[in-house]
N, CA, C and O atoms as a DFTB+ gen file, in Angstrom:
764 C
 N C O
     1  1     297.331     -63.571      84.726
     2  2     297.034     -64.348      83.556
     3  2     298.132     -65.338      83.372
     4  3     299.292     -64.955      83.523
     5  1     297.868     -66.607      83.052
     6  2     298.888     -67.576      82.867
     7  2     299.779     -67.141      81.620
     8  3     299.278     -66.563      80.656
     9  1     301.033     -67.433      81.695
    10  2     301.938     -66.981      80.631
    11  2     301.658     -67.739      79.303
    12  3     302.056     -67.242      78.250
    13  1     301.031     -68.849      79.307
    14  2     300.788     -69.587      78.027
    15  2     299.706     -68.873      77.134
    16  3     299.620     -69.148      75.937
    17  1     298.923     -67.996      77.707
    18  2     297.958     -67.233      76.948
    19  2     298.594     -66.143      76.162
    20  3     299.308     -65.318      76.732
    21  1     298.359     -66.094      74.808
    22  2     298.965     -65.129      73.940
    23  2     297.946     -63.938      73.770
    24  3     296.749     -64.115      73.544
    25  1     298.536     -62.732      73.900
    26  2     297.670     -61.509      73.630
    27  2     298.356     -60.639      72.464
    28  3     299.489     -60.836      72.026
    29  1     297.553     -59.745      72.085
    30  2     298.133     -58.708      71.084
    31  2     299.387     -58.150      71.679
    32  3     299.592     -58.157      72.893
    33  1     300.186     -57.687      70.830
    34  2     301.533     -57.150      71.231
    35  2     301.420     -55.790      71.842
    36  3     302.231     -55.479      72.714
    37  1     300.474     -54.935      71.459
    38  2     300.417     -53.505      71.818
    39  2     300.404     -53.152      73.317
    40  3     300.836     -52.070      73.715
    41  1     299.895     -54.095      74.142
    42  2     299.961     -53.654      75.618
    43  2     301.316     -53.657      76.152
    44  3     301.586     -52.947      77.121
    45  1     302.283     -54.478      75.539
    46  2     303.556     -54.642      76.182
    47  2     303.614     -55.109      77.549
    48  3     302.714     -55.852      77.938
    49  1     304.561     -54.770      78.340
    50  2     304.671     -55.343      79.702
    51  2     303.928     -54.447      80.714
    52  3     303.995     -54.732      81.909
    53  1     303.272     -53.453      80.325
    54  2     302.519     -52.481      81.138
    55  2     301.321     -53.137      81.747
    56  3     300.437     -53.549      80.996
    57  1     301.206     -53.280      83.146
    58  2     300.047     -53.937      83.743
    59  2     298.708     -53.275      83.453
    60  3     297.720     -53.978      83.246
    61  1     298.637     -51.891      83.428
    62  2     297.479     -51.249      83.213
    63  2     297.029     -51.530      81.751
    64  3     295.857     -51.825      81.518
    65  1     297.897     -51.445      80.836
    66  2     297.675     -51.721      79.409
    67  2     297.192     -53.109      79.263
    68  3     296.209     -53.327      78.554
    69  1     297.809     -54.072      79.884
    70  2     297.351     -55.519      79.752
    71  2     295.996     -55.692      80.333
    72  3     295.178     -56.392      79.736
    73  1     295.697     -55.107      81.450
    74  2     294.361     -55.257      82.055
    75  2     293.300     -54.619      81.177
    76  3     292.209     -55.177      81.058
    77  1     293.575     -53.438      80.535
    78  2     292.705     -52.842      79.550
    79  2     292.517     -53.745      78.377
    80  3     291.375     -53.999      77.992
    81  1     293.519     -54.222      77.810
    82  2     293.414     -55.150      76.716
    83  2     292.654     -56.419      77.091
    84  3     291.842     -56.874      76.284
    85  1     292.854     -56.988      78.201
    86  2     292.402     -58.300      78.575
    87  2     290.895     -58.163      78.958
    88  3     290.149     -59.115      78.726
    89  1     290.444     -57.102      79.493
    90  2     289.124     -56.944      80.059
    91  2     288.150     -55.866      79.473
    92  3     286.965     -55.812      79.804
    93  1     288.739     -55.006      78.571
    94  2     287.899     -53.887      78.114
    95  2     287.971     -53.748      76.596
    96  3     286.918     -53.665      75.963
    97  1     289.124     -53.717      75.987
    98  2     289.363     -53.402      74.623
    99  2     288.642     -54.430      73.739
   100  3     288.925     -55.628      73.781
   101  1     287.676     -53.902      72.919
   102  2     286.996     -54.829      72.009
   103  2     285.795     -55.472      72.486
   104  3     285.133     -56.221      71.766
   105  1     285.471     -55.178      73.781
   106  2     284.101     -55.673      74.374
   107  2     283.113     -54.733      73.896
   108  3     283.276     -53.523      74.052
   109  1     281.932     -55.299      73.228
   110  2     280.957     -54.425      72.782
   111  2     280.332     -53.545      73.808
   112  3     279.895     -53.996      74.866
   113  1     280.293     -52.283      73.483
   114  2     279.733     -51.208      74.487
   115  2     278.227     -50.942      74.050
   116  3     277.883     -50.916      72.868
   117  1     277.449     -50.768      75.015
   118  2     276.047     -50.348      74.761
   119  2     275.481     -49.406      75.766
   120  3     274.277     -49.256      75.973
   121  1     276.522     -48.738      76.418
   122  2     276.178     -47.687      77.451
   123  2     276.713     -46.352      77.020
   124  3     277.912     -46.166      76.809
   125  1     275.763     -45.403      76.893
   126  2     276.097     -44.085      76.330
   127  2     277.219     -43.337      77.185
   128  3     277.994     -42.560      76.626
   129  1     277.281     -43.580      78.487
   130  2     278.299     -42.866      79.184
   131  2     279.629     -43.503      78.871
   132  3     280.597     -42.745      78.810
   133  1     279.800     -44.729      78.674
   134  2     281.000     -45.437      78.209
   135  2     281.365     -44.989      76.804
   136  3     282.540     -44.828      76.474
   137  1     280.330     -44.789      75.973
   138  2     280.613     -44.226      74.553
   139  2     281.281     -42.850      74.664
   140  3     282.290     -42.569      74.016
   141  1     280.668     -41.988      75.526
   142  2     281.164     -40.608      75.716
   143  2     282.586     -40.686      76.210
   144  3     283.413     -39.925      75.707
   145  1     282.957     -41.562      77.175
   146  2     284.277     -41.772      77.676
   147  2     285.273     -42.108      76.525
   148  3     286.338     -41.496      76.444
   149  1     284.961     -42.990      75.718
   150  2     285.854     -43.334      74.685
   151  2     286.010     -42.219      73.615
   152  3     287.107     -42.022      73.092
   153  1     284.965     -41.524      73.308
   154  2     285.145     -40.324      72.524
   155  2     285.986     -39.278      73.064
   156  3     286.738     -38.653      72.316
   157  1     285.915     -39.024      74.382
   158  2     286.805     -38.012      75.004
   159  2     288.251     -38.542      75.065
   160  3     289.193     -37.839      74.701
   161  1     288.398     -39.701      75.496
   162  2     289.835     -40.261      75.631
   163  2     290.445     -40.403      74.322
   164  3     291.611     -40.033      74.185
   165  1     289.763     -40.925      73.278
   166  2     290.381     -41.110      71.969
   167  2     290.673     -39.762      71.263
   168  3     291.594     -39.671      70.451
   169  1     289.898     -38.749      71.576
   170  2     290.204     -37.488      71.033
   171  2     291.483     -36.897      71.720
   172  3     292.235     -36.162      71.081
   173  1     291.714     -37.215      72.987
   174  2     292.944     -36.717      73.619
   175  2     294.184     -37.571      73.141
   176  3     295.338     -37.156      73.242
   177  1     293.867     -38.714      72.649
   178  2     294.939     -39.542      72.230
   179  2     295.584     -39.074      70.869
   180  3     296.702     -39.422      70.488
   181  1     294.790     -38.301      70.243
   182  2     295.347     -37.811      68.838
   183  2     296.825     -37.349      68.966
   184  3     297.142     -36.455      69.751
   185  1     297.676     -37.960      68.204
   186  2     299.075     -37.435      68.233
   187  2     299.904     -38.018      69.332
   188  3     301.112     -37.781      69.352
   189  1     299.295     -38.826      70.324
   190  2     299.844     -39.326      71.466
   191  2     299.737     -40.868      71.522
   192  3     299.078     -41.471      70.676
   193  1     300.369     -41.486      72.493
   194  2     300.110     -42.951      72.657
   195  2     298.916     -43.249      73.607
   196  3     298.584     -42.516      74.539
   197  1     298.298     -44.441      73.249
   198  2     297.223     -44.810      74.209
   199  2     297.610     -45.026      75.624
   200  3     296.830     -44.819      76.553
   201  1     298.896     -45.471      75.781
   202  2     299.426     -45.683      77.117
   203  2     299.382     -44.361      77.961
   204  3     298.965     -44.360      79.119
   205  1     299.832     -43.243      77.328
   206  2     299.812     -41.934      77.992
   207  2     298.355     -41.568      78.476
   208  3     298.135     -41.110      79.598
   209  1     297.382     -41.809      77.535
   210  2     296.063     -41.459      77.904
   211  2     295.474     -42.436      78.991
   212  3     294.827     -42.016      79.951
   213  1     295.728     -43.692      78.786
   214  2     295.157     -44.687      79.801
   215  2     295.716     -44.386      81.190
   216  3     295.004     -44.553      82.180
   217  1     296.902     -43.971      81.284
   218  2     297.561     -43.729      82.637
   219  2     297.071     -42.410      83.264
   220  3     297.380     -42.128      84.422
   221  1     296.268     -41.555      82.462
   222  2     295.769     -40.325      82.928
   223  2     294.200     -40.481      82.966
   224  3     293.487     -39.513      83.233
   225  1     293.711     -41.667      82.704
   226  2     292.236     -41.806      82.577
   227  2     291.492     -41.406      83.861
   228  3     290.521     -40.656      83.757
   229  1     291.863     -41.834      85.003
   230  2     291.225     -41.378      86.157
   231  2     291.142     -39.878      86.464
   232  3     290.148     -39.332      86.945
   233  1     292.357     -39.234      86.117
   234  2     292.283     -37.815      86.231
   235  2     291.305     -37.100      85.215
   236  3     290.652     -36.093      85.488
   237  1     291.297     -37.772      83.988
   238  2     290.314     -37.213      83.000
   239  2     288.965     -37.438      83.492
   240  3     288.097     -36.594      83.269
   241  1     288.687     -38.600      84.201
   242  2     287.324     -38.890      84.783
   243  2     286.982     -37.787      85.786
   244  3     285.844     -37.317      85.770
   245  1     287.857     -37.362      86.621
   246  2     287.627     -36.319      87.599
   247  2     287.391     -34.983      87.014
   248  3     286.457     -34.285      87.408
   249  1     288.216     -34.599      86.074
   250  2     288.151     -33.319      85.402
   251  2     286.802     -33.189      84.584
   252  3     286.112     -32.170      84.568
   253  1     286.539     -34.290      83.949
   254  2     285.291     -34.291      83.023
   255  2     284.119     -35.035      83.620
   256  3     283.349     -35.709      82.937
   257  1     284.018     -34.877      84.967
   258  2     282.859     -35.125      85.714
   259  2     282.179     -36.605      85.519
   260  3     280.972     -36.768      85.340
   261  1     283.083     -37.584      85.578
   262  2     282.597     -38.908      85.358
   263  2     282.297     -39.236      83.971
   264  3     281.625     -40.231      83.702
   265  1     282.763     -38.445      83.062
   266  2     282.345     -38.525      81.574
   267  2     280.870     -38.433      81.402
   268  3     280.310     -39.078      80.516
   269  1     280.189     -37.614      82.257
   270  2     278.768     -37.418      82.028
   271  2     278.588     -36.183      81.021
   272  3     278.955     -35.055      81.351
   273  1     278.033     -36.438      79.836
   274  2     278.070     -35.318      78.877
   275  2     277.106     -34.248      79.252
   276  3     277.282     -33.133      78.759
   277  1     276.111     -34.446      80.060
   278  2     275.254     -33.355      80.463
   279  2     276.118     -32.354      81.420
   280  3     276.034     -31.131      81.300
   281  1     276.884     -32.937      82.299
   282  2     277.725     -32.113      83.204
   283  2     278.895     -31.478      82.450
   284  3     279.295     -30.353      82.748
   285  1     279.420     -32.179      81.510
   286  2     280.567     -31.608      80.732
   287  2     280.028     -30.428      79.838
   288  3     280.687     -29.399      79.691
   289  1     278.858     -30.614      79.277
   290  2     278.363     -29.609      78.411
   291  2     278.141     -28.279      79.116
   292  3     278.136     -27.235      78.465
   293  1     277.943     -28.297      80.525
   294  2     277.728     -27.106      81.334
   295  2     279.010     -26.668      82.060
   296  3     278.965     -25.859      82.987
   297  1     280.081     -27.183      81.647
   298  2     281.378     -26.749      82.388
   299  2     281.606     -25.202      82.048
   300  3     281.433     -24.693      80.941
   301  1     282.007     -24.586      83.155
   302  2     282.207     -23.095      83.078
   303  2     283.619     -22.844      82.568
   304  3     284.513     -23.689      82.547
   305  1     283.712     -21.561      82.151
   306  2     285.028     -21.082      81.613
   307  2     286.086     -21.260      82.709
   308  3     287.225     -21.609      82.400
   309  1     285.753     -21.039      83.918
   310  2     286.696     -21.285      85.019
   311  2     287.174     -22.792      85.187
   312  3     288.330     -23.091      85.487
   313  1     286.176     -23.687      84.964
   314  2     286.458     -25.094      85.087
   315  2     287.376     -25.486      83.913
   316  3     288.310     -26.264      84.109
   317  1     287.141     -24.989      82.755
   318  2     287.976     -25.264      81.530
   319  2     289.383     -24.718      81.714
   320  3     290.360     -25.370      81.349
   321  1     289.483     -23.544      82.270
   322  2     290.852     -23.055      82.550
   323  2     291.593     -23.840      83.574
   324  3     292.809     -24.016      83.495
   325  1     290.788     -24.352      84.624
   326  2     291.422     -25.163      85.598
   327  2     291.892     -26.469      84.923
   328  3     292.980     -26.937      85.258
   329  1     291.157     -27.069      84.017
   330  2     291.493     -28.222      83.278
   331  2     292.762     -27.959      82.482
   332  3     293.658     -28.802      82.447
   333  1     292.846     -26.812      81.852
   334  2     293.958     -26.401      80.893
   335  2     295.308     -26.345      81.634
   336  3     296.379     -26.442      81.035
   337  1     295.191     -26.164      83.133
   338  2     296.349     -25.998      83.807
   339  2     296.592     -27.231      84.736
   340  3     297.505     -27.235      85.562
   341  1     295.768     -28.236      84.569
   342  2     295.868     -29.424      85.361
   343  2     296.964     -30.402      84.791
   344  3     296.816     -31.003      83.727
   345  1     298.116     -30.510      85.624
   346  2     299.195     -31.388      85.085
   347  2     298.898     -32.889      85.110
   348  3     299.725     -33.682      84.662
   349  1     297.696     -33.305      85.642
   350  2     297.335     -34.719      85.727
   351  2     296.671     -35.177      84.389
   352  3     296.500     -36.379      84.184
   353  1     296.296     -34.235      83.476
   354  2     295.729     -34.564      82.231
   355  2     296.523     -34.010      81.100
   356  3     297.510     -33.317      81.344
   357  1     296.145     -34.278      79.839
   358  2     296.803     -33.688      78.675
   359  2     296.151     -32.248      78.571
   360  3     294.939     -32.091      78.427
   361  1     296.988     -31.301      78.649
   362  2     296.546     -29.958      78.763
   363  2     296.399     -29.165      77.431
   364  3     296.850     -28.027      77.303
   365  1     295.780     -29.796      76.509
   366  2     295.651     -29.210      75.141
   367  2     294.359     -28.435      75.166
   368  3     293.280     -28.989      75.373
   369  1     294.496     -27.096      74.944
   370  2     293.331     -26.235      75.019
   371  2     292.260     -26.604      73.929
   372  3     291.061     -26.564      74.207
   373  1     292.712     -26.963      72.684
   374  2     291.675     -27.263      71.719
   375  2     290.887     -28.575      72.035
   376  3     289.683     -28.728      71.827
   377  1     291.750     -29.513      72.576
   378  2     291.019     -30.845      72.863
   379  2     290.069     -30.626      74.053
   380  3     288.991     -31.218      74.105
   381  1     290.468     -29.786      74.993
   382  2     289.489     -29.555      76.208
   383  2     288.316     -28.792      75.721
   384  3     287.209     -29.113      76.152
   385  1     288.435     -27.757      74.816
   386  2     287.282     -27.165      74.254
   387  2     286.372     -28.145      73.413
   388  3     285.142     -28.100      73.441
   389  1     287.072     -28.986      72.702
   390  2     286.389     -29.927      71.823
   391  2     285.508     -30.924      72.776
   392  3     284.399     -31.330      72.431
   393  1     286.051     -31.226      73.856
   394  2     285.260     -32.176      74.744
   395  2     283.957     -31.538      75.127
   396  3     282.934     -32.222      75.144
   397  1     283.940     -30.269      75.434
   398  2     282.663     -29.592      75.764
   399  2     281.813     -29.504      74.542
   400  3     280.629     -29.833      74.622
   401  1     282.342     -29.071      73.376
   402  2     281.520     -29.045      72.190
   403  2     281.001     -30.385      71.734
   404  3     279.886     -30.486      71.222
   405  1     281.827     -31.445      71.921
   406  2     281.281     -32.816      71.674
   407  2     280.227     -33.265      72.649
   408  3     279.333     -34.027      72.281
   409  1     280.309     -32.786      73.963
   410  2     279.303     -33.146      74.961
   411  2     277.961     -32.515      74.420
   412  3     276.945     -33.210      74.443
   413  1     277.920     -31.283      73.956
   414  2     276.704     -30.716      73.412
   415  2     276.259     -31.464      72.223
   416  3     275.078     -31.803      72.152
   417  1     277.118     -31.764      71.248
   418  2     276.746     -32.555      70.067
   419  2     276.215     -33.956      70.480
   420  3     275.262     -34.454      69.881
   421  1     276.816     -34.565      71.471
   422  2     276.555     -35.886      71.895
   423  2     275.069     -35.900      72.456
   424  3     274.292     -36.824      72.212
   425  1     274.754     -34.831      73.201
   426  2     273.408     -34.743      73.893
   427  2     272.286     -34.537      72.736
   428  3     271.183     -35.076      72.822
   429  1     272.642     -33.759      71.709
   430  2     271.783     -33.507      70.597
   431  2     271.550     -34.834      69.809
   432  3     270.424     -35.164      69.438
   433  1     272.577     -35.519      69.589
   434  2     272.571     -36.750      68.826
   435  2     271.683     -37.806      69.647
   436  3     270.925     -38.563      69.041
   437  1     271.795     -37.833      70.975
   438  2     270.905     -38.686      71.832
   439  2     269.526     -38.353      71.518
   440  3     268.747     -39.258      71.217
   441  1     269.156     -37.161      71.558
   442  2     267.754     -36.784      71.337
   443  2     267.256     -37.176      70.039
   444  3     266.110     -37.620      69.964
   445  1     268.017     -37.060      68.949
   446  2     267.596     -37.421      67.632
   447  2     267.622     -38.897      67.235
   448  3     266.989     -39.292      66.256
   449  1     268.363     -39.717      68.007
   450  2     268.511     -41.115      67.746
   451  2     268.168     -41.970      68.979
   452  3     268.450     -43.168      68.968
   453  1     267.593     -41.422      70.003
   454  2     267.238     -42.085      71.263
   455  2     268.419     -42.410      72.092
   456  3     268.340     -42.380      73.320
   457  1     269.542     -42.728      71.455
   458  2     270.795     -42.956      72.205
   459  2     271.952     -42.905      71.217
   460  3     271.828     -43.204      70.030
   461  1     273.090     -42.503      71.792
   462  2     274.311     -42.540      70.950
   463  2     274.574     -44.067      70.530
   464  3     274.971     -44.320      69.392
   465  1     274.373     -44.941      71.348
   466  2     274.593     -46.384      71.139
   467  2     273.795     -46.815      69.852
   468  3     274.342     -47.477      68.970
   469  1     272.450     -46.405      69.777
   470  2     271.699     -46.782      68.624
   471  2     272.226     -46.142      67.363
   472  3     272.228     -46.743      66.289
   473  1     272.702     -44.826      67.524
   474  2     273.365     -44.224      66.341
   475  2     274.555     -44.987      65.886
   476  3     274.628     -45.299      64.698
   477  1     275.475     -45.310      66.700
   478  2     276.726     -45.912      66.305
   479  2     276.672     -47.228      65.803
   480  3     277.382     -47.595      64.866
   481  1     275.803     -48.011      66.425
   482  2     275.662     -49.470      65.934
   483  2     274.966     -49.612      64.684
   484  3     275.035     -50.674      64.066
   485  1     274.213     -48.505      64.201
   486  2     273.583     -48.673      63.004
   487  2     274.416     -48.798      61.887
   488  3     273.955     -49.279      60.852
   489  1     275.755     -48.375      61.964
   490  2     276.683     -48.424      60.899
   491  2     277.050     -49.859      60.556
   492  3     277.475     -50.135      59.434
   493  1     276.883     -50.840      61.566
   494  2     277.162     -52.273      61.318
   495  2     275.899     -53.074      61.492
   496  3     275.963     -54.302      61.550
   497  1     274.857     -52.489      61.568
   498  2     273.555     -53.165      61.742
   499  2     273.559     -53.995      63.007
   500  3     273.006     -55.093      63.078
   501  1     274.237     -53.391      64.045
   502  2     274.171     -53.998      65.350
   503  2     275.168     -55.129      65.574
   504  3     275.198     -55.748      66.637
   505  1     275.975     -55.383      64.565
   506  2     276.937     -56.549      64.669
   507  2     278.365     -56.117      64.750
   508  3     278.714     -55.090      64.169
   509  1     279.212     -56.837      65.436
   510  2     280.634     -56.523      65.436
   511  2     281.215     -56.982      64.239
   512  3     280.922     -58.092      63.795
   513  1     282.112     -56.139      63.605
   514  2     282.946     -56.544      62.418
   515  2     284.080     -57.444      63.007
   516  3     284.917     -57.029      63.809
   517  1     284.021     -58.654      62.549
   518  2     285.011     -59.708      62.950
   519  2     286.172     -59.714      61.964
   520  3     286.085     -60.284      60.877
   521  1     287.262     -59.066      62.371
   522  2     288.418     -59.186      61.564
   523  2     289.249     -60.294      61.919
   524  3     289.122     -60.793      63.037
   525  1     290.165     -60.782      61.024
   526  2     290.954     -61.953      61.344
   527  2     292.378     -61.658      60.902
   528  3     292.954     -62.305      60.027
   529  1     292.958     -60.538      61.632
   530  2     294.293     -60.165      61.417
   531  2     295.148     -61.173      61.987
   532  3     294.838     -61.676      63.067
   533  1     296.283     -61.550      61.325
   534  2     297.222     -62.511      61.848
   535  2     298.440     -61.762      62.565
   536  3     299.175     -62.339      63.366
   537  1     298.575     -60.483      62.217
   538  2     299.692     -59.650      62.875
   539  2     299.195     -58.232      62.980
   540  3     298.333     -57.772      62.231
   541  1     299.831     -57.509      64.027
   542  2     299.430     -56.212      64.275
   543  2     299.610     -55.228      63.055
   544  3     298.880     -54.247      62.914
   545  1     300.661     -55.562      62.154
   546  2     300.950     -54.707      61.118
   547  2     299.861     -54.760      59.998
   548  3     299.912     -53.984      59.044
   549  1     298.956     -55.618      60.127
   550  2     297.856     -55.829      59.169
   551  2     296.683     -54.852      59.542
   552  3     295.869     -54.491      58.692
   553  1     296.637     -54.467      60.776
   554  2     295.535     -53.693      61.282
   555  2     295.605     -52.256      60.795
   556  3     296.560     -51.545      61.109
   557  1     294.538     -51.786      59.977
   558  2     294.632     -50.437      59.472
   559  2     294.380     -49.339      60.532
   560  3     293.765     -49.552      61.577
   561  1     294.917     -48.129      60.168
   562  2     294.588     -47.035      61.077
   563  2     293.131     -46.403      60.837
   564  3     292.620     -45.649      61.665
   565  1     292.605     -46.714      59.828
   566  2     291.277     -46.296      59.461
   567  2     290.649     -47.147      58.381
   568  3     291.377     -47.906      57.741
   569  1     289.499     -47.089      58.157
   570  2     288.705     -48.001      57.156
   571  2     287.584     -47.245      56.545
   572  3     287.266     -46.150      57.009
   573  1     286.979     -47.756      55.550
   574  2     285.734     -47.077      55.007
   575  2     284.602     -46.907      56.096
   576  3     283.834     -45.946      56.076
   577  1     284.552     -47.875      57.019
   578  2     283.656     -47.692      58.173
   579  2     283.883     -46.507      58.913
   580  3     282.992     -45.701      59.181
   581  1     285.252     -46.376      59.296
   582  2     285.537     -45.215      60.232
   583  2     285.487     -43.896      59.406
   584  3     285.232     -42.822      59.951
   585  1     285.721     -44.003      58.159
   586  2     285.565     -42.766      57.249
   587  2     284.052     -42.329      57.357
   588  3     283.742     -41.142      57.465
   589  1     283.179     -43.297      57.325
   590  2     281.694     -43.016      57.287
   591  2     281.266     -42.497      58.666
   592  3     280.477     -41.555      58.749
   593  1     281.741     -43.058      59.670
   594  2     281.383     -42.595      61.073
   595  2     281.993     -41.250      61.385
   596  3     281.383     -40.458      62.103
   597  1     283.127     -40.974      60.894
   598  2     283.855     -39.643      61.016
   599  2     282.917     -38.630      60.347
   600  3     282.459     -37.680      60.982
   601  1     282.642     -38.845      59.068
   602  2     281.874     -37.937      58.311
   603  2     280.453     -37.583      58.963
   604  3     279.992     -36.443      59.007
   605  1     279.871     -38.660      59.431
   606  2     278.529     -38.558      60.077
   607  2     278.656     -37.792      61.370
   608  3     277.789     -36.963      61.642
   609  1     279.664     -38.002      62.188
   610  2     279.811     -37.316      63.483
   611  2     280.134     -35.777      63.196
   612  3     279.634     -34.893      63.891
   613  1     280.961     -35.521      62.180
   614  2     281.331     -34.181      61.918
   615  2     280.032     -33.406      61.467
   616  3     279.824     -32.251      61.837
   617  1     279.192     -34.089      60.668
   618  2     277.977     -33.417      60.266
   619  2     276.983     -33.186      61.511
   620  3     276.073     -32.358      61.457
   621  1     277.204     -33.888      62.493
   622  2     276.394     -33.711      63.767
   623  2     277.006     -32.718      64.656
   624  3     276.468     -32.479      65.737
   625  1     278.148     -32.081      64.277
   626  2     278.753     -31.106      65.086
   627  2     279.883     -31.515      65.969
   628  3     280.289     -30.735      66.830
   629  1     280.394     -32.649      65.810
   630  2     281.531     -33.139      66.601
   631  2     282.760     -32.725      66.018
   632  3     282.827     -32.606      64.795
   633  1     283.917     -32.450      66.877
   634  2     285.214     -32.171      66.470
   635  2     286.180     -33.268      66.981
   636  3     285.800     -34.115      67.789
   637  1     287.402     -33.230      66.503
   638  2     288.388     -34.263      66.899
   639  2     287.823     -35.715      66.743
   640  3     287.989     -36.578      67.605
   641  1     287.107     -35.927      65.513
   642  2     286.572     -37.209      65.215
   643  2     286.960     -37.548      63.854
   644  3     286.116     -37.937      63.047
   645  1     288.297     -37.412      63.526
   646  2     288.761     -37.782      62.180
   647  2     288.685     -39.432      62.027
   648  3     288.473     -40.122      63.023
   649  1     288.841     -39.923      60.929
   650  2     288.587     -41.320      60.703
   651  2     289.499     -42.205      61.638
   652  3     289.061     -43.233      62.154
   653  1     290.786     -41.758      61.831
   654  2     291.735     -42.582      62.727
   655  2     291.234     -42.590      64.109
   656  3     291.237     -43.647      64.740
   657  1     290.802     -41.490      64.633
   658  2     290.246     -41.447      65.996
   659  2     288.910     -42.286      66.064
   660  3     288.665     -43.012      67.027
   661  1     288.091     -42.147      65.023
   662  2     286.806     -42.989      65.105
   663  2     287.224     -44.444      65.040
   664  3     286.640     -45.244      65.771
   665  1     288.227     -44.873      64.191
   666  2     288.546     -46.267      64.165
   667  2     289.009     -46.722      65.564
   668  3     288.634     -47.812      65.999
   669  1     289.781     -45.947      66.247
   670  2     290.228     -46.244      67.622
   671  2     289.121     -46.560      68.503
   672  3     289.172     -47.560      69.220
   673  1     288.097     -45.755      68.499
   674  2     287.004     -45.915      69.459
   675  2     286.037     -47.007      69.015
   676  3     285.331     -47.602      69.829
   677  1     286.020     -47.261      67.697
   678  2     285.200     -48.437      67.246
   679  2     285.912     -49.717      67.747
   680  3     285.245     -50.637      68.220
   681  1     287.150     -49.779      67.658
   682  2     287.949     -50.893      68.150
   683  2     287.670     -51.065      69.631
   684  3     287.211     -52.108      70.096
   685  1     287.977     -49.966      70.366
   686  2     287.912     -50.062      71.800
   687  2     286.438     -50.423      72.379
   688  3     286.284     -51.035      73.435
   689  1     285.479     -50.014      71.640
   690  2     284.041     -50.228      72.023
   691  2     283.443     -51.534      71.424
   692  3     282.269     -51.843      71.629
   693  1     284.267     -52.270      70.695
   694  2     283.770     -53.596      70.192
   695  2     282.860     -53.494      68.979
   696  3     282.062     -54.402      68.746
   697  1     282.948     -52.433      68.206
   698  2     282.188     -52.432      66.995
   699  2     283.026     -53.243      65.979
   700  3     282.512     -53.819      65.021
   701  1     284.377     -53.250      66.257
   702  2     285.291     -53.942      65.416
   703  2     286.140     -54.774      66.373
   704  3     286.651     -54.303      67.389
   705  1     286.255     -56.022      65.986
   706  2     287.150     -56.935      66.738
   707  2     288.531     -56.964      66.005
   708  3     288.701     -57.638      64.989
   709  1     289.499     -56.204      66.569
   710  2     290.751     -56.188      65.941
   711  2     291.773     -56.858      66.881
   712  3     292.962     -56.564      66.759
   713  1     291.385     -57.715      67.783
   714  2     292.445     -58.570      68.404
   715  2     292.920     -59.533      67.254
   716  3     292.136     -59.991      66.423
   717  1     294.307     -59.811      67.276
   718  2     294.793     -60.694      66.250
   719  2     294.332     -62.093      66.596
   720  3     294.108     -62.396      67.768
   721  1     294.180     -62.978      65.573
   722  2     293.523     -64.225      65.675
   723  2     294.284     -65.235      66.753
   724  3     293.719     -66.177      67.307
   725  1     295.560     -64.889      66.929
   726  2     296.244     -65.725      67.891
   727  2     296.103     -65.217      69.336
   728  3     296.555     -65.875      70.273
   729  1     295.505     -64.100      69.503
   730  2     295.313     -63.538      70.873
   731  2     294.092     -64.273      71.479
   732  3     293.097     -64.568      70.816
   733  1     294.254     -64.549      72.822
   734  2     293.247     -65.315      73.555
   735  2     291.883     -64.560      73.531
   736  3     290.820     -65.182      73.533
   737  1     291.950     -63.172      73.508
   738  2     290.725     -62.439      73.414
   739  2     289.919     -62.465      72.131
   740  3     288.715     -62.209      72.116
   741  1     290.664     -62.800      70.994
   742  2     289.927     -62.807      69.760
   743  2     288.752     -63.724      69.849
   744  3     287.606     -63.332      69.625
   745  1     289.045     -64.931      70.175
   746  2     287.887     -65.951      70.186
   747  2     286.878     -65.678      71.155
   748  3     285.729     -66.036      70.896
   749  1     287.159     -65.024      72.373
   750  2     286.231     -64.657      73.366
   751  2     285.250     -63.644      72.820
   752  3     284.138     -63.541      73.338
   753  1     285.605     -62.908      71.820
   754  2     284.752     -61.753      71.341
   755  2     284.117     -62.077      69.992
   756  3     283.453     -61.220      69.408
   757  1     284.306     -63.293      69.486
   758  2     283.626     -63.656      68.303
   759  2     282.172     -64.141      68.490
   760  3     281.954     -65.128      69.193
   761  1     281.293     -63.553      67.955
   762  2     279.797     -63.859      68.186
   763  2     279.213     -64.468      66.942
   764  3     278.025     -64.789      66.911
């Protein structure tokens, strides 16, 4: 990327973080497998940095079967124990168990709403919330929207979907455009 383009500060000098910021973060998602991936990764991020999770993403992809919720929902106790001892991922027993529980809830939600995508975009009537933050310190950790999504997901049987986690995946999946206005990606994602 030419140096004259300005981006949000959070990727820092990390190439993987910059690539994620420039090509993925904030791009509207309409694919259920991608939605499940964001749910999994953002649950594992709880209490940690996104950089840590992003650098382990491919290992998570292998352990959690390409982020296919049908396959994850059927993971055996032996597979879960193997995940818990895998040094390539974050080995939090509760988060690993939550991934399987969330896969089951995800499949049920797909049945009742035709798709997870249809369910999640209903909160904004299918439109991206276009924020106009001038600096990173203006961006909230959660909002009334993420509160509402969190409450709804919990009522559907999901865990590790607190408001802050929900806001993170709403940002990542483009339901919310939280690129600062001076970032070159902000204007690319305004519709």
